[in-house]
């Protein structure tokens, strides 16, 4: 019944220099449904949606809107046809107000068409926001709002085009549970109004809650479409990776017998960290769970000397160490793999070899000045092999590697620095499903070799899968500790929402 | 009026308030240190010397808010002055038409910078550095490396040095030169453009997140060219002001003015990373620079040291801005 379809995309092809990104992709969308689009990074989901939103122009294929073929070349045309997109990395202007952002490019004009009509701008925005029941003042600067509120403003912007098709690319990536509930409330309201929503996400539990159908893509091709209620996680993942995944079985080892590698006592930093105490043993993977902003990253940064602390002691292998700056931590054998590896972990414009030896360059110098080429090449080669970093050569620039392989280079860097204590902060963020499992295996191997590992992750299945022990945080405090045997998603969530008022 | 007061206390305006407070403090200190400083003719001379840098600062403020930079404004000012000489002196155009033609010259050069930046994707630093050198060379070529005098055209000199605002009957010596009036006029009009028009909105938008503006369906390239062209036209006004004040177009002058103008903008709180800035801030910044130079001169500080102090002020102002932002 094609006439009841809002959007139908058939046999779409799109190539970029060197990449055939879409090979006969298909997709359709009914009015008033949430249609999830899944696939690994690079599967072509975002490319497909960017074609629909006019950001890319297709090479061949048909796009039908209400059964009529359409030809979109610019975002502007797409907007006029009622197709709106909310990008994963929000596209807002932080220095402008909410209202100015919503109507950028379509400012209402007053006097002689020369001057802006600020009043109408703010009034119209207020109406839109009220319709969404979002509590944001049109006159506040976007930069001062939370990510969740910014996203609501983006949605208001898309609606101001009278969008009938709304594409959302990983909208919950930076939201906490309450904010996700709020987003879903808005999505349901839009559904009721007949808006068709394309929902790109990796989180299966979310899709179960909000979506009606799931379409899976792989390597730029259409794999299949399922009704969400009937689909299982395993089914979808195997469609995404093209093979059934072997499920990892956690070894419930007790690490209590191992010597303590790191002990943190009474760490305090303003309101961000309050009385943090924990022990980490050799060979142990200690998971840190909690909601966004619970203070997990802050713990890592404080231990690593990246942020000043008010009080607290750090003991490495039983000896007290003073960590004031990251250099002290590194010398004590502590490595920190940032959640934002592109910003804090890597020099993207430099090659694999240079990044690998970045933290240990002093070892590769003649007369303290000249670089020793051969030893650097040897050591880089060693890590490319042992961590199976997929790169055509050592001279490949980091920016051309996939997220998973970039992460491995960061790991190589810290391993070379002889770090025995490693803090992994969201180690699989932005990494394909397939590559995620490789990173998991690598982290486990490191633990088996006797490294002590702290793993911070917002993905509970990941924490549950890897950790020997799990520490849960909420609002800067540790609210509980669970052994692998005791830990369940429900228990962790209970501890993660244990606010101080209730204690 | 209410919003004006609210703006005064907003975080955005803090740098402006800070800058204004430093300006007042500086004036008080100099007035205490030297009785000659607070003389009416000295104050007028400060205003007069601020006019040119101030107008250039306003021009570059637009470009800096987009996240760009314009190094060409100094020598382009000279080129527009030389062209004014050509239009009025050689072609015998009426003065008003010569003035418009000089502004048009600036706008054309600005358009070229804009096309280089927006369409050919050259980094603004490089594109405008190229234009800076071209403008410098052309000024010398066109003028034959000799000054062009406007002495024959009496009205021209009074554009800057004349005065239709004469308050000497109220306060002795309070005769505001036209250059200063034009400077403030440019400031007011620019402020309106920046805050009340679409062009101004996109100026901030481009500096804040260019990609977001583009994805909102705005023809980003065209607006960027327009902003550089507007800056060029304002530079044309500076060219008229300086040549009228000197009653000649001096082809060797100009280089270095761009850095004073950028310094004025930065002291006034215009962010070099784009998205932030005000015309009033830049005007205050320009006054800080010239009050400082004037005060030091009155205190007989050697010129070399005046330059050193200006450098320190720029560094200090930007550091204060960084401290403010860190909070």
Short mmCIF file of C-alpha atoms in Angstrom, two decimals, chain B:
data_model
loop_
_atom_site.label_atom_id
_atom_site.label_comp_id
_atom_site.label_asym_id
_atom_site.label_seq_id
_atom_site.Cartn_x
_atom_site.Cartn_y
_atom_site.Cartn_z
CA UNK B 1 15.89 51.19 28.26
CA UNK B 2 15.18 48.29 30.56
CA UNK B 3 17.03 45.92 28.28
CA UNK B 4 19.97 48.28 28.14
CA UNK B 5 20.31 48.04 31.90
CA UNK B 6 19.88 44.29 31.82
CA UNK B 7 22.51 43.98 29.12
CA UNK B 8 24.89 46.03 31.18
CA UNK B 9 24.95 43.33 33.83
CA UNK B 10 24.84 40.31 31.59
CA UNK B 11 27.91 38.11 31.42
CA UNK B 12 28.39 39.12 27.82
CA UNK B 13 28.72 42.75 28.75
CA UNK B 14 31.11 42.20 31.62
CA UNK B 15 34.20 42.60 29.44
CA UNK B 16 32.75 45.84 28.12
CA UNK B 17 32.11 47.10 31.64
CA UNK B 18 35.58 46.02 32.66
CA UNK B 19 37.09 47.74 29.64
CA UNK B 20 35.07 50.88 30.30
CA UNK B 21 36.13 50.90 33.94
CA UNK B 22 39.78 50.58 32.93
CA UNK B 23 39.34 53.46 30.50
CA UNK B 24 37.88 55.69 33.18
CA UNK B 25 40.60 54.64 35.63
CA UNK B 26 43.26 55.39 33.08
CA UNK B 27 41.83 58.85 32.42
CA UNK B 28 41.71 59.59 36.15
CA UNK B 29 45.29 58.48 36.65
CA UNK B 30 46.61 60.54 33.77
CA UNK B 31 44.57 63.54 34.86
CA UNK B 32 46.10 63.30 38.32
CA UNK B 33 49.62 62.79 37.01
CA UNK B 34 49.55 65.62 34.52
CA UNK B 35 47.52 68.81 34.54
CA UNK B 36 47.89 69.00 30.77
CA UNK B 37 46.01 65.78 30.19
CA UNK B 38 42.53 66.95 31.07
CA UNK B 39 42.71 70.04 28.86
CA UNK B 40 39.91 70.35 26.33
CA UNK B 41 42.23 70.54 23.35
CA UNK B 42 44.04 67.41 24.51
CA UNK B 43 40.79 65.54 24.94
CA UNK B 44 39.73 66.59 21.45
CA UNK B 45 43.08 65.49 20.10
CA UNK B 46 42.58 62.06 21.72
CA UNK B 47 39.19 61.74 20.08
CA UNK B 48 40.61 62.79 16.75
CA UNK B 49 43.41 60.25 16.92
CA UNK B 50 40.96 57.53 17.95
CA UNK B 51 38.67 58.15 15.01
CA UNK B 52 40.68 56.35 12.32
CA UNK B 53 41.72 53.35 14.43
CA UNK B 54 38.21 53.21 15.81
CA UNK B 55 36.56 53.07 12.40
CA UNK B 56 39.03 50.39 11.29
CA UNK B 57 38.34 48.54 14.52
CA UNK B 58 34.61 48.60 13.76
CA UNK B 59 35.29 47.22 10.29
CA UNK B 60 37.39 44.36 11.59
CA UNK B 61 34.91 43.66 14.40
CA UNK B 62 32.41 42.34 11.85
CA UNK B 63 34.99 40.02 10.34
CA UNK B 64 36.34 38.80 13.67
CA UNK B 65 32.85 37.97 14.94
CA UNK B 66 32.44 35.64 11.95
CA UNK B 67 35.52 33.82 13.22
CA UNK B 68 37.74 35.38 10.55
CA UNK B 69 40.40 38.06 10.54
CA UNK B 70 41.15 40.92 8.17
CA UNK B 71 44.76 41.99 7.94
CA UNK B 72 44.16 44.06 4.81
CA UNK B 73 42.35 46.93 6.51
CA UNK B 74 45.47 49.06 7.13
CA UNK B 75 46.87 49.18 3.64
CA UNK B 76 43.39 49.03 2.13
CA UNK B 77 42.63 52.24 4.00
CA UNK B 78 45.62 53.79 2.21
CA UNK B 79 44.46 52.45 -1.14
CA UNK B 80 41.01 53.97 -0.67
CA UNK B 81 42.64 57.27 0.30
CA UNK B 82 44.81 57.17 -2.84
CA UNK B 83 41.75 56.32 -4.92
CA UNK B 84 39.91 59.26 -3.38
CA UNK B 85 42.84 61.36 -4.60
CA UNK B 86 42.54 59.84 -8.05
CA UNK B 87 38.76 60.31 -8.24
CA UNK B 88 38.77 63.86 -6.88
CA UNK B 89 42.20 65.11 -7.93
CA UNK B 90 42.72 63.46 -11.34
CA UNK B 91 39.16 62.74 -12.51
CA UNK B 92 37.72 65.91 -11.00
CA UNK B 93 34.71 64.12 -9.56
CA UNK B 94 32.71 66.12 -7.04
CA UNK B 95 33.89 65.45 -3.51
CA UNK B 96 30.76 63.57 -2.40
CA UNK B 97 31.03 61.25 -5.41
CA UNK B 98 34.75 60.79 -4.80
CA UNK B 99 33.98 59.81 -1.23
CA UNK B 100 31.40 57.25 -2.35
CA UNK B 101 33.80 55.92 -4.99
CA UNK B 102 36.50 55.50 -2.35
CA UNK B 103 34.08 53.55 -0.17
CA UNK B 104 33.15 51.48 -3.20
CA UNK B 105 36.85 50.72 -3.72
CA UNK B 106 36.97 49.40 -0.18
CA UNK B 107 33.84 47.36 -0.73
CA UNK B 108 35.26 45.82 -3.92
CA UNK B 109 38.49 44.86 -2.15
CA UNK B 110 36.43 43.46 0.73
CA UNK B 111 34.36 41.47 -1.73
CA UNK B 112 37.54 39.97 -3.18
CA UNK B 113 38.73 39.00 0.31
CA UNK B 114 35.29 37.54 0.98
CA UNK B 115 35.31 35.49 -2.22
CA UNK B 116 38.79 34.18 -1.44
CA UNK B 117 37.66 33.14 2.02
CA UNK B 118 34.11 31.93 1.31
CA UNK B 119 34.34 30.45 -2.16
CA UNK B 120 38.00 29.47 -2.58
CA UNK B 121 38.21 28.46 1.10
CA UNK B 122 41.48 30.26 1.76
CA UNK B 123 42.20 30.78 5.45
CA UNK B 124 41.19 34.40 6.22
CA UNK B 125 44.65 35.14 7.63
CA UNK B 126 46.33 34.24 4.33
CA UNK B 127 43.69 35.67 2.01
CA UNK B 128 43.68 39.06 3.70
CA UNK B 129 47.46 39.08 4.07
CA UNK B 130 47.61 38.72 0.29
CA UNK B 131 45.14 41.57 -0.13
CA UNK B 132 47.15 43.61 2.37
CA UNK B 133 50.27 43.34 0.22
CA UNK B 134 48.38 43.90 -3.02
CA UNK B 135 46.73 47.03 -1.61
CA UNK B 136 50.07 48.32 -0.38
CA UNK B 137 51.68 47.77 -3.77
CA UNK B 138 48.77 49.25 -5.70
CA UNK B 139 48.76 52.38 -3.52
CA UNK B 140 52.40 53.01 -4.44
CA UNK B 141 51.89 52.17 -8.12
CA UNK B 142 48.79 54.33 -8.56
CA UNK B 143 50.19 57.31 -6.71
CA UNK B 144 53.67 56.97 -8.22
CA UNK B 145 54.88 56.62 -4.63
CA UNK B 146 54.15 60.31 -4.06
CA UNK B 147 51.52 61.86 -1.82
CA UNK B 148 48.40 63.15 -3.55
CA UNK B 149 47.38 66.52 -2.10
CA UNK B 150 43.84 67.74 -1.68
CA UNK B 151 44.86 71.34 -0.99
CA UNK B 152 43.00 72.56 -4.08
CA UNK B 153 39.75 71.03 -2.87
CA UNK B 154 38.92 73.03 0.19
CA UNK B 155 35.85 71.09 1.26
CA UNK B 156 37.80 67.86 1.47
CA UNK B 157 39.88 68.87 4.45
CA UNK B 158 36.82 69.88 6.42
CA UNK B 159 35.37 66.36 6.22
CA UNK B 160 37.70 65.51 9.11
CA UNK B 161 38.94 68.78 10.46
CA UNK B 162 35.85 70.93 10.07
CA UNK B 163 33.29 71.04 12.76
CA UNK B 164 29.58 71.51 12.59
CA UNK B 165 29.21 70.75 16.27
CA UNK B 166 30.55 73.79 18.07
CA UNK B 167 29.83 73.92 21.79
CA UNK B 168 32.49 76.50 22.52
CA UNK B 169 29.80 78.85 23.74
CA UNK B 170 29.06 76.33 26.51
CA UNK B 171 32.49 74.97 27.30
CA UNK B 172 35.46 76.88 25.93
CA UNK B 173 37.27 74.79 23.34
CA UNK B 174 34.51 72.19 22.99
CA UNK B 175 34.50 72.05 19.22
CA UNK B 176 34.00 68.49 18.08
CA UNK B 177 35.81 67.75 14.80
CA UNK B 178 33.69 66.13 12.12
CA UNK B 179 35.99 63.11 12.07
CA UNK B 180 34.86 62.29 15.60
CA UNK B 181 31.21 62.78 14.68
CA UNK B 182 31.64 60.50 11.67
CA UNK B 183 33.40 57.93 13.88
CA UNK B 184 30.48 57.83 16.30
CA UNK B 185 28.02 57.83 13.40
CA UNK B 186 29.75 54.79 11.90
CA UNK B 187 29.63 53.21 15.34
CA UNK B 188 25.89 53.74 15.75
CA UNK B 189 24.99 52.54 12.25
CA UNK B 190 27.30 49.51 12.59
CA UNK B 191 25.81 48.66 15.93
CA UNK B 192 22.33 48.74 14.40
CA UNK B 193 23.47 46.54 11.51
CA UNK B 194 25.08 44.09 13.90
CA UNK B 195 22.14 43.82 16.29
CA UNK B 196 19.02 44.55 14.31
CA UNK B 197 19.53 43.14 10.84
CA UNK B 198 19.82 39.74 9.26
CA UNK B 199 23.38 40.49 8.22
CA UNK B 200 24.31 41.00 11.86
CA UNK B 201 22.49 37.86 12.93
CA UNK B 202 24.45 35.80 10.40
CA UNK B 203 27.68 37.51 11.42
CA UNK B 204 27.22 36.03 14.88
CA UNK B 205 25.85 32.77 13.49
CA UNK B 206 28.86 32.20 11.26
CA UNK B 207 31.26 32.76 14.12
CA UNK B 208 29.27 30.60 16.48
CA UNK B 209 28.70 27.58 14.25
CA UNK B 210 29.02 28.05 10.52
CA UNK B 211 27.94 24.52 9.68
CA UNK B 212 24.74 24.92 11.65
CA UNK B 213 23.90 28.07 9.74
CA UNK B 214 24.60 26.31 6.45
CA UNK B 215 22.45 23.34 7.39
CA UNK B 216 19.65 25.72 8.29
CA UNK B 217 19.44 26.53 4.61
CA UNK B 218 21.31 29.84 4.65
CA UNK B 219 23.56 30.70 1.73
CA UNK B 220 26.56 31.02 3.98
CA UNK B 221 29.09 31.96 1.29
CA UNK B 222 27.09 34.88 0.02
CA UNK B 223 26.64 36.37 3.48
CA UNK B 224 30.27 35.95 4.29
CA UNK B 225 31.22 37.85 1.15
CA UNK B 226 28.73 40.54 2.14
CA UNK B 227 30.29 40.88 5.58
CA UNK B 228 33.81 41.27 4.18
CA UNK B 229 32.46 43.77 1.64
CA UNK B 230 30.78 45.78 4.40
CA UNK B 231 34.05 45.78 6.35
CA UNK B 232 35.81 47.01 3.18
CA UNK B 233 33.33 49.87 2.76
CA UNK B 234 33.87 50.94 6.37
CA UNK B 235 37.61 50.84 5.73
CA UNK B 236 36.87 53.25 2.86
CA UNK B 237 35.41 55.66 5.42
CA UNK B 238 38.63 55.40 7.43
CA UNK B 239 40.57 56.15 4.26
CA UNK B 240 38.55 59.33 3.73
CA UNK B 241 39.01 60.36 7.37
CA UNK B 242 42.77 59.97 7.37
CA UNK B 243 43.39 61.58 3.98
CA UNK B 244 41.11 64.46 4.78
CA UNK B 245 42.82 64.99 8.12
CA UNK B 246 46.27 65.03 6.49
CA UNK B 247 44.78 66.84 3.49
CA UNK B 248 46.67 64.29 1.39
CA UNK B 249 46.76 60.63 0.54
CA UNK B 250 50.04 59.27 1.85
CA UNK B 251 50.75 56.05 -0.07
CA UNK B 252 53.43 54.80 2.31
CA UNK B 253 51.20 55.05 5.36
CA UNK B 254 48.77 52.40 6.55
CA UNK B 255 50.62 49.26 7.45
CA UNK B 256 50.38 48.63 11.17
CA UNK B 257 46.97 50.27 11.49
CA UNK B 258 45.35 46.85 11.07
CA UNK B 259 47.07 45.57 14.19
CA UNK B 260 45.99 48.60 16.24
CA UNK B 261 42.44 48.05 15.02
CA UNK B 262 42.50 44.34 15.87
CA UNK B 263 43.99 45.19 19.27
CA UNK B 264 41.16 47.68 19.88
CA UNK B 265 38.57 45.03 19.04
CA UNK B 266 40.22 42.42 21.23
CA UNK B 267 40.60 44.79 24.19
CA UNK B 268 36.92 45.57 23.75
CA UNK B 269 35.97 41.94 24.18
CA UNK B 270 35.59 40.73 20.60
CA UNK B 271 36.48 37.04 20.69
CA UNK B 272 39.05 35.92 18.14
CA UNK B 273 37.36 32.53 18.04
CA UNK B 274 34.21 34.19 16.78
CA UNK B 275 30.61 34.56 17.87
CA UNK B 276 31.16 37.31 20.42
CA UNK B 277 31.73 41.02 20.30
CA UNK B 278 30.15 44.45 20.28
CA UNK B 279 30.77 47.69 18.46
CA UNK B 280 30.71 49.64 21.72
CA UNK B 281 33.38 47.33 23.10
CA UNK B 282 35.62 47.99 20.13
CA UNK B 283 35.12 51.75 20.45
CA UNK B 284 36.09 51.59 24.12
CA UNK B 285 39.07 49.45 23.14
CA UNK B 286 40.18 52.03 20.59
CA UNK B 287 39.92 54.76 23.23
CA UNK B 288 41.96 52.74 25.71
CA UNK B 289 44.75 52.48 23.15
CA UNK B 290 44.77 56.17 22.27
CA UNK B 291 44.32 57.46 25.82
CA UNK B 292 47.25 55.34 26.82
CA UNK B 293 49.50 56.61 24.05
CA UNK B 294 48.43 60.20 24.61
CA UNK B 295 48.87 60.00 28.37
CA UNK B 296 52.30 58.46 28.12
CA UNK B 297 53.31 61.11 25.62
CA UNK B 298 52.16 63.87 27.95
CA UNK B 299 54.18 62.25 30.71
CA UNK B 300 57.15 62.38 28.27
CA UNK B 301 57.53 58.64 28.04
CA UNK B 302 59.63 57.96 24.90
CA UNK B 303 57.69 56.69 21.91
CA UNK B 304 59.50 53.36 21.91
CA UNK B 305 58.23 52.69 25.42
CA UNK B 306 54.72 53.74 24.48
CA UNK B 307 54.70 50.89 21.98
CA UNK B 308 55.97 48.44 24.57
CA UNK B 309 53.21 49.48 26.97
CA UNK B 310 50.55 49.08 24.24
CA UNK B 311 51.75 45.53 23.72
CA UNK B 312 51.49 44.79 27.43
CA UNK B 313 47.97 46.21 27.50
CA UNK B 314 46.84 43.93 24.68
CA UNK B 315 48.25 40.86 26.43
CA UNK B 316 46.73 41.92 29.73
CA UNK B 317 43.30 42.57 28.20
CA UNK B 318 43.17 39.20 26.48
CA UNK B 319 44.36 37.45 29.63
CA UNK B 320 41.57 39.12 31.61
CA UNK B 321 39.14 37.87 28.99
CA UNK B 322 40.46 34.32 29.37
CA UNK B 323 40.10 34.54 33.16
CA UNK B 324 36.53 35.76 32.77
CA UNK B 325 35.69 32.90 30.42
CA UNK B 326 37.20 30.25 32.67
CA UNK B 327 34.60 30.97 35.35
#
